[in-house]
Coordinates of C-alpha atoms and ligand atoms in Angstrom, one line a residue:
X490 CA 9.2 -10.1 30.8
X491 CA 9.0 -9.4 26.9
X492 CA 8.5 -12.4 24.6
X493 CA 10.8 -13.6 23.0
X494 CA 8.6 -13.2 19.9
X495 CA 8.2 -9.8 20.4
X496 CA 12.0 -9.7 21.0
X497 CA 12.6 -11.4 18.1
X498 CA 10.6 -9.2 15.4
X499 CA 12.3 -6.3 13.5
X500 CA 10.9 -2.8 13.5
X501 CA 8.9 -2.0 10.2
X502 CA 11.5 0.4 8.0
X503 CA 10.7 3.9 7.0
X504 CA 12.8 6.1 5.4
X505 CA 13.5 8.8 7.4
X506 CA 15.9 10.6 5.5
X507 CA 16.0 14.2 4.6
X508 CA 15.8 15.8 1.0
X509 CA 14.2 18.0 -0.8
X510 CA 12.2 15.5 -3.5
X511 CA 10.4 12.7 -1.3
X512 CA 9.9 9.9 -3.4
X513 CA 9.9 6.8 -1.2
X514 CA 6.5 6.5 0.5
X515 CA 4.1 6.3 -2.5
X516 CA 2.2 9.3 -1.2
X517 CA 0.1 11.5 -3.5
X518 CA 2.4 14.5 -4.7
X519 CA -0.3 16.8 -4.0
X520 CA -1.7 18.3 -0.6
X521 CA -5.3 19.9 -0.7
X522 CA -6.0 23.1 -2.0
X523 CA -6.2 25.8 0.6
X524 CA -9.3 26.9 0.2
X525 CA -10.3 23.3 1.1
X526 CA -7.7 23.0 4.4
X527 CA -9.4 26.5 5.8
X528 CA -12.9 24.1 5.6
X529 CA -11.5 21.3 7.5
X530 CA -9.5 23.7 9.9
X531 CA -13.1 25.3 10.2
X532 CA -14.8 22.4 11.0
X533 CA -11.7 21.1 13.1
X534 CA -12.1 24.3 14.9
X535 CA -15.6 23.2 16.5
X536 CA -14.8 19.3 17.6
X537 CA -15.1 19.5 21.5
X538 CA -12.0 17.9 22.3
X539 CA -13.0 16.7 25.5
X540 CA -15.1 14.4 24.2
X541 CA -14.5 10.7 22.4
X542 CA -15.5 10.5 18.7
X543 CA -18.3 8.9 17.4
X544 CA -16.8 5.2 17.5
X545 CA -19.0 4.0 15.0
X546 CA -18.1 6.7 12.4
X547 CA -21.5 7.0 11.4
X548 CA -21.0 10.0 8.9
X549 CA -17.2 9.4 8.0
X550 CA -18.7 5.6 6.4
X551 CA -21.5 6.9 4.9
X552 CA -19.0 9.4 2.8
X553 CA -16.8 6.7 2.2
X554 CA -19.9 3.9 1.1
X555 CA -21.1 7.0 -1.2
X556 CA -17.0 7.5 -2.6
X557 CA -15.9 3.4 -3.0
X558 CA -19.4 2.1 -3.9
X559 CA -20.8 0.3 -1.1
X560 CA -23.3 0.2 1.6
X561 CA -22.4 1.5 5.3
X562 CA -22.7 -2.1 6.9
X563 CA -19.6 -3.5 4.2
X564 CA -17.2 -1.3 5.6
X565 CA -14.7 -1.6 8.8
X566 CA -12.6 1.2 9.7
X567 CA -9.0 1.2 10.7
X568 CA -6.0 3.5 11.8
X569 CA -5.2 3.4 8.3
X570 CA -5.3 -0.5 6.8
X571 CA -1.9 -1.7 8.5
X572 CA -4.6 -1.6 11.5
X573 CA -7.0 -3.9 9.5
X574 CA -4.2 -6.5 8.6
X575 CA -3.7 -6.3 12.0
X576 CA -7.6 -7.4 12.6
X577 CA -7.3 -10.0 9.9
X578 CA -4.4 -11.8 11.5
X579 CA -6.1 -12.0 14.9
X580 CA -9.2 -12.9 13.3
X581 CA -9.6 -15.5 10.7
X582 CA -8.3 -19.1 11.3
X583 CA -6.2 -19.9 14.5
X584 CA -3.3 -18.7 15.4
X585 CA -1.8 -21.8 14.9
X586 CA -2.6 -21.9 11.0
X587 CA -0.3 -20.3 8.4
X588 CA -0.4 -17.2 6.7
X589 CA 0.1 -17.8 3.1
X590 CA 2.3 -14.5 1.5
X591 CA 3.7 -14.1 -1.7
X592 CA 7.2 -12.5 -1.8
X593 CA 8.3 -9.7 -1.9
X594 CA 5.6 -7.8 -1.3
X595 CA 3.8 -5.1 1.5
X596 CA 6.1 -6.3 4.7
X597 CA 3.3 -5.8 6.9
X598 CA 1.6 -8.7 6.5
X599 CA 4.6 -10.8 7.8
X600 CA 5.3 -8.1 10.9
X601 CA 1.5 -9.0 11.7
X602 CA 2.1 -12.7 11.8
X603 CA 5.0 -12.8 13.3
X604 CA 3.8 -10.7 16.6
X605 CA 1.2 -13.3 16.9
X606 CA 3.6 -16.1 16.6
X607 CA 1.6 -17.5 14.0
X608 CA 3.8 -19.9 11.1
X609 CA 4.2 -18.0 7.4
X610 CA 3.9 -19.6 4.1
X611 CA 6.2 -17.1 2.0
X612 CA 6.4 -18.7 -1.7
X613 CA 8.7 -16.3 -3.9
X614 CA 6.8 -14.7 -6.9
X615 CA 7.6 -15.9 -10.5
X616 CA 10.4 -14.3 -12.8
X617 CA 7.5 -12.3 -14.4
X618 CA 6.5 -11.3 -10.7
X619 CA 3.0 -13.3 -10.6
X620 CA 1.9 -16.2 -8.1
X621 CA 4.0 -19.2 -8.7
X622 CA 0.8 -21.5 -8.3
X623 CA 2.5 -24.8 -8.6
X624 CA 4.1 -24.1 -5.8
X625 CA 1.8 -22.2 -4.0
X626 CA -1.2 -25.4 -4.3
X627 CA 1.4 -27.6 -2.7
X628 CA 2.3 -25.6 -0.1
X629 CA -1.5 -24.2 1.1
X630 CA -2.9 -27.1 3.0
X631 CA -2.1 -25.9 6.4
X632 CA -3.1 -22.5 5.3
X633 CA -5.8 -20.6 6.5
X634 CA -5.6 -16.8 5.4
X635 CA -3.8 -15.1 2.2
X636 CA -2.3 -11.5 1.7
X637 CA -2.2 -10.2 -1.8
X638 CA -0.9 -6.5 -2.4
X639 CA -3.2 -5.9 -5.8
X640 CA -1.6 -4.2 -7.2
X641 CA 2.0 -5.6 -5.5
X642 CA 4.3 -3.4 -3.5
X643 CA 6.8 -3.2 -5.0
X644 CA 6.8 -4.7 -8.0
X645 CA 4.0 -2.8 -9.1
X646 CA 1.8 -5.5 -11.4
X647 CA -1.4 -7.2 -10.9
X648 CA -1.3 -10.7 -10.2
X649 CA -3.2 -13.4 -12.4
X650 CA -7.0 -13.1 -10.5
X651 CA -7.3 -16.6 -11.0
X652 CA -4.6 -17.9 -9.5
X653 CA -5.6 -15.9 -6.7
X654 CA -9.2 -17.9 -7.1
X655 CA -7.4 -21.2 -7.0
X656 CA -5.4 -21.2 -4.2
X657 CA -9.0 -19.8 -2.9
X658 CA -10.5 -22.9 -3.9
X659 CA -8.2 -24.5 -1.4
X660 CA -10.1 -23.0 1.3
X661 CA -8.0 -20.3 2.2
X662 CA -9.6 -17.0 3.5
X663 CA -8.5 -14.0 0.8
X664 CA -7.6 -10.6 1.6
X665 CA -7.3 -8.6 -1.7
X666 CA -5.2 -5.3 -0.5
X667 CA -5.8 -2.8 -3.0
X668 CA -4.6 -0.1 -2.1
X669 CA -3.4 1.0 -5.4
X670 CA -6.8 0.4 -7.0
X671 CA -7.4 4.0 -8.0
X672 CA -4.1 3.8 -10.1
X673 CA -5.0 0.4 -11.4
X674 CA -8.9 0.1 -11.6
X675 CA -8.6 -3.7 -11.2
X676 CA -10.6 -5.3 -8.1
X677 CA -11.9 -7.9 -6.2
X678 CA -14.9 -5.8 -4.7
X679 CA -17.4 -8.5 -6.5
X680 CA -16.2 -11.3 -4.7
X681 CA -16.0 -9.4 -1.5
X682 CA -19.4 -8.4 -1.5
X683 CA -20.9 -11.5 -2.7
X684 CA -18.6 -14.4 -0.6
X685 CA -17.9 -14.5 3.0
X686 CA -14.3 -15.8 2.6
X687 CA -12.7 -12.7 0.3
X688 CA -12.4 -9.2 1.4
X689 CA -11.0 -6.0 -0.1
X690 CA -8.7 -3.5 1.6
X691 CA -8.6 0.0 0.7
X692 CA -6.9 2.8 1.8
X693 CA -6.9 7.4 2.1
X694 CA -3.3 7.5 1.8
X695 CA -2.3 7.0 -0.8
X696 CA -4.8 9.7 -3.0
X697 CA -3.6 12.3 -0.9
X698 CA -4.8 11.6 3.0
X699 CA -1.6 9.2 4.2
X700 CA -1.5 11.8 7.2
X701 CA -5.3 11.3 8.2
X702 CA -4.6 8.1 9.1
X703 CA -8.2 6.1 7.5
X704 CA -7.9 2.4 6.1
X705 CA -11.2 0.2 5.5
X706 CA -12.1 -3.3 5.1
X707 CA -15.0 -4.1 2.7
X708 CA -16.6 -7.1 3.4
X709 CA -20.3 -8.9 3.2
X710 CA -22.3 -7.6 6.5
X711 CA -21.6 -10.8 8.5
X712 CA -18.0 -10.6 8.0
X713 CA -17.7 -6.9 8.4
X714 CA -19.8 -7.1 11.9
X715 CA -17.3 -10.3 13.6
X716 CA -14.0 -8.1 12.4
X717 CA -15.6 -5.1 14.1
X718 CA -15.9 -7.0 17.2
X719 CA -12.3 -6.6 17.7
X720 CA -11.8 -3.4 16.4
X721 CA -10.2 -0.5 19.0
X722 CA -13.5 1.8 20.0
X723 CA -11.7 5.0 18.9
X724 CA -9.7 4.3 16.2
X725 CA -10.4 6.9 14.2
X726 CA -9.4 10.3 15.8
X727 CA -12.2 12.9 15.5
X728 CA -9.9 15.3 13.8
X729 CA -9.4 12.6 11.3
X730 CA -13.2 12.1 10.8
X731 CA -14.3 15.4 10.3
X732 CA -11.2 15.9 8.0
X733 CA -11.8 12.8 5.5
X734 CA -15.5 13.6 5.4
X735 CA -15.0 16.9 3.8
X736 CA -12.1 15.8 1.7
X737 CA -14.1 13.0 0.3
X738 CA -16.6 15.3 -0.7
X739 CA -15.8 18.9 -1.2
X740 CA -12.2 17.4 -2.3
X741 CA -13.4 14.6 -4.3
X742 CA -12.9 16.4 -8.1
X743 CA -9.3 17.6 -6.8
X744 CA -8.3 14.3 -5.8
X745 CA -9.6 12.5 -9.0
X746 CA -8.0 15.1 -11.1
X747 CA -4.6 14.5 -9.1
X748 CA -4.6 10.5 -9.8
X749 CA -5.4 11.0 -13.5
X750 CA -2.2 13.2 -13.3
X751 CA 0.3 10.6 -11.6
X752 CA -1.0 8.5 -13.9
X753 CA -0.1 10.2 -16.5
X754 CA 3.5 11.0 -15.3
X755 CA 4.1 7.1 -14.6
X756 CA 3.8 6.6 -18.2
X757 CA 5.7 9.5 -19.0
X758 CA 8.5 8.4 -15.9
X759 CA 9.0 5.6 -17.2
X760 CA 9.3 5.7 -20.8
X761 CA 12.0 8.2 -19.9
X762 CA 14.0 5.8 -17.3
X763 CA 13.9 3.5 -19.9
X764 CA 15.7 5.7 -22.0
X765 CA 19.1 5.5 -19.4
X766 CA 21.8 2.9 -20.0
X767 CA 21.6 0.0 -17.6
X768 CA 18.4 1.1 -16.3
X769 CA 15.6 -2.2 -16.3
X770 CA 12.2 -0.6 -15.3
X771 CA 8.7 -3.1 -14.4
X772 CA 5.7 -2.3 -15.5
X773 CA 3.4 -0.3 -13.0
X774 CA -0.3 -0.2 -12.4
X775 CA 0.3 1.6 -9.3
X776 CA 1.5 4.9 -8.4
X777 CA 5.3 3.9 -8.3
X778 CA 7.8 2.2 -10.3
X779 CA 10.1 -0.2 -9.2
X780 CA 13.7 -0.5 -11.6
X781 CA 16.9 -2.3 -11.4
X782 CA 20.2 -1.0 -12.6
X783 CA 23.8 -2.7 -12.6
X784 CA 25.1 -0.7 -9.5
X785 CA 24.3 -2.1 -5.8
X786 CA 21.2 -0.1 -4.3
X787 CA 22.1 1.3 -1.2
X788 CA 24.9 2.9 -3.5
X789 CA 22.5 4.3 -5.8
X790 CA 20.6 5.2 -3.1
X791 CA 23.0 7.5 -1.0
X792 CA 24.1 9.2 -4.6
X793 CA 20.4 10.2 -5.3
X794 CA 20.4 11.3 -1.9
X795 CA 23.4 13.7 -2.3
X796 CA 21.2 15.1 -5.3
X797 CA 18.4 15.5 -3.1
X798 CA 16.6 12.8 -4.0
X799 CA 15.1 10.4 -1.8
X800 CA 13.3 6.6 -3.4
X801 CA 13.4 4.1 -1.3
X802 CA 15.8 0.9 -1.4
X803 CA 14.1 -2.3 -2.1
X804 CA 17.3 -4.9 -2.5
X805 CA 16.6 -6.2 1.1
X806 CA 13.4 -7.9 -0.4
X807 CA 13.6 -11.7 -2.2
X808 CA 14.3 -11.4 -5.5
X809 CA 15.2 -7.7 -5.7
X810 CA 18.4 -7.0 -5.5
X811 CA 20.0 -4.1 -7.1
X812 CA 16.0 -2.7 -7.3
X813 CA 15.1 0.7 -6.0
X814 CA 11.3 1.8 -5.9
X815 CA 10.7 6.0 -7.0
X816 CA 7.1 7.1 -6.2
X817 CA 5.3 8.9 -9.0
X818 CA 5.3 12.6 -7.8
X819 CA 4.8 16.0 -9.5
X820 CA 6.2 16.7 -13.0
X821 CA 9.1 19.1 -11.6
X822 CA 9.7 16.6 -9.1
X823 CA 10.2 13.7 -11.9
X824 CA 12.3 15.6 -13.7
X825 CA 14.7 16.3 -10.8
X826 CA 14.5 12.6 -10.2
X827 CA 15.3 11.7 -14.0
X828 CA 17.8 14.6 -14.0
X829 CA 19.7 12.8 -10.3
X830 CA 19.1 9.5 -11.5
X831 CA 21.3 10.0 -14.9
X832 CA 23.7 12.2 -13.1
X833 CA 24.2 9.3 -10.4
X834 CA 24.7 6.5 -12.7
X835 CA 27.1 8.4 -14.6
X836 CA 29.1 9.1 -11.8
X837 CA 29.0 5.2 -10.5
X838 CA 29.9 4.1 -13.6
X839 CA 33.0 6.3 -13.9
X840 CA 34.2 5.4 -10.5
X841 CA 33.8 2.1 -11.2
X842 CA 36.0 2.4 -14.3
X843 CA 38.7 4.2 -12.0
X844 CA 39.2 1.3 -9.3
Ligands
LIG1084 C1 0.9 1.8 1.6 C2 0.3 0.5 1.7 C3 -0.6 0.2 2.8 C4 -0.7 1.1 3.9 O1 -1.9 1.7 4.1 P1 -2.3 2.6 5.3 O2 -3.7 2.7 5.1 O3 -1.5 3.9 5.2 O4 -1.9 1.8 6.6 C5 -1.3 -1.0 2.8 N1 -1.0 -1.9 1.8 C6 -0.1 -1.7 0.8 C7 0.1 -2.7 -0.2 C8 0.5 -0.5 0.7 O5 1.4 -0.3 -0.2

């Protein structure tokens, strides 16, 4: 028989629908060049597929210690870092200590507790969307591990690093998720590398490699090596190694060029939603903006959609209602989202007028 726990979770929600701008997922805009997809399809081309990858990624770390700064012997790899909060769960403290979360945030780190049964801490986020840590110091006793989403998803800031630090101090295990850190450049790396209980997640997917499927972990050695103990042999597909390899490398100047340019068009994104009626955008130091408006979401939502527009509604989170999230994506696509956006609220205002 299923348990009831299992019975009892709800399935993570993606956004499935279909349109011709795709701005919901926080993906980079950009695919490779082609020049650089014949090289991987090259190198694809000679895996023998009979045969199981190298489980330890040997060559796939020592690209990505050489691209995020670290040695090999930091790093644990996952099937993207969903797999790694996965780990982490499992991993540090027992399952019957809390998880400590701050809402809303990256729902994954409440799926993960709740399939292991193990009791949340959820303490909602300030009105300027930072810890509440107050609340959070009297609340963390019982706690043995913390999420944060640095920068959140998606509210988009960075929280206060010391608050973060305090609620630390309290004993609590940190993971420091960034995987919006090459949009932000703020980190926790330091403290990863130089204390046993705070480690940094990272992430491919979102500068332009969601489909490859490659999260890491970067911890000190003795951390890195009792995670690893539990990690799946084969995580990481050999397509997937071979492909992030050359990307990282031969693709690295491409793929720093693109984040400088979604950068860019944040800024540019929203100083123009700002310019709209109605329209409350947060400040971003990710690659996606999160804005309210007057009209309900799902509303808002289904009239971008009918414009070909697709963002992804964020009202079902704490604290969000009437908040939508739009991915940064390519200039053209910005402006059909601006151009959708204006053209939606227009029309919700005027039917509101009429009933
Ligand atoms: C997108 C996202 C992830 C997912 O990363 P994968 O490596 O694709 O599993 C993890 N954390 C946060 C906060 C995210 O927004």
């Amino acid at each position: 028989m299923l348990s009831d726990r299992i019975k009892r979770l709800k399935a993570y929600k993606t956004e499935r629908s279909r349109a011709k701008v795709r701005l919901s997922s926080n993906e980079l805009p950009y695919d490779l060049p082609e020049d650089l997809k014949g090289r991987i399809a090259e190198e694809i081309r000679k895996i023998p597929l009979n045969r199981y990858p190298d489980p330890s990624c040997e060559e796939l770390k020592e690209v990505l210690a050489d691209f995020f700064n670290v040695k090999p012997e930091n790093i644990v790899l996952g099937n993207g870092s969903d797999e790694l909060i996965y780990y982490l769960s499992i991993a540090v403290g027992e399952l019957d200590q809390a998880i400590y979360i701050p809402v809303p945030t990256f729902p994954m780190y409440e799926i993960s507790a709740d399939i292991l049964g193990r009791p949340k801490v959820l303490v909602e986020l300030d009105e300027s969307f930072d810890i509440d840590l107050d609340r959070s110091l009297e609340v963390v006793d019982k706690v043995s591990l913390a999420y944060y989403a640095y920068p959140n998803n998606p509210t988009g800031n960075i929280f206060s690093k010391e608050k973060i630090r305090r609620i630390r101090d309290k004993g609590v295990f940190t993971v420091v998720d960034e995987a919006y850190y090459h949009y932000s450049g703020e980190s926790f790396l330091e403290d990863a590398l130089s204390r046993e209980d705070t480690v940094v997640l990272r992430t491919l997917s979102k500068i332009g490699l969601a489909g490859l499927r490659v999260g890491l972990m970067i911890a000190r050695e003795e951390v890195a090596s009792e995670i690893d103990k539990i990690r799946l042999p084969f995580n990481i597909t050999y397509p997937s190694q071979v492909a992030a390899k050359i990307a990282l490398t031969e693709g690295r100047d491409f793929i720093e060029e693109a984040v400088r340019t979604v950068v860019r068009e944040r800024e540019r994104l929203r100083n123009e939603m700002e310019r709209l009626e109605g329209v409350e955008v947060f400040p971003s130091r990710a690659n996606f903006l999160l804005f309210r408006t007057p009209f309900e979401a799902d509303k808002l939502h289904s009239e971008l959609l009918k414009r070909d527009v697709l963002v992804r509604d964020m009202s079902y989170l704490p604290g969000l209602d009437r908040c939508l999230r739009v991915s940064v994506g390519k200039p053209e696509e910005n402006d059909a989202f601006l151009e959708a956006l204006e053209g939606s609220l227009q029309f919700l205002t005027t039917s509101e007028k009429s009933t």
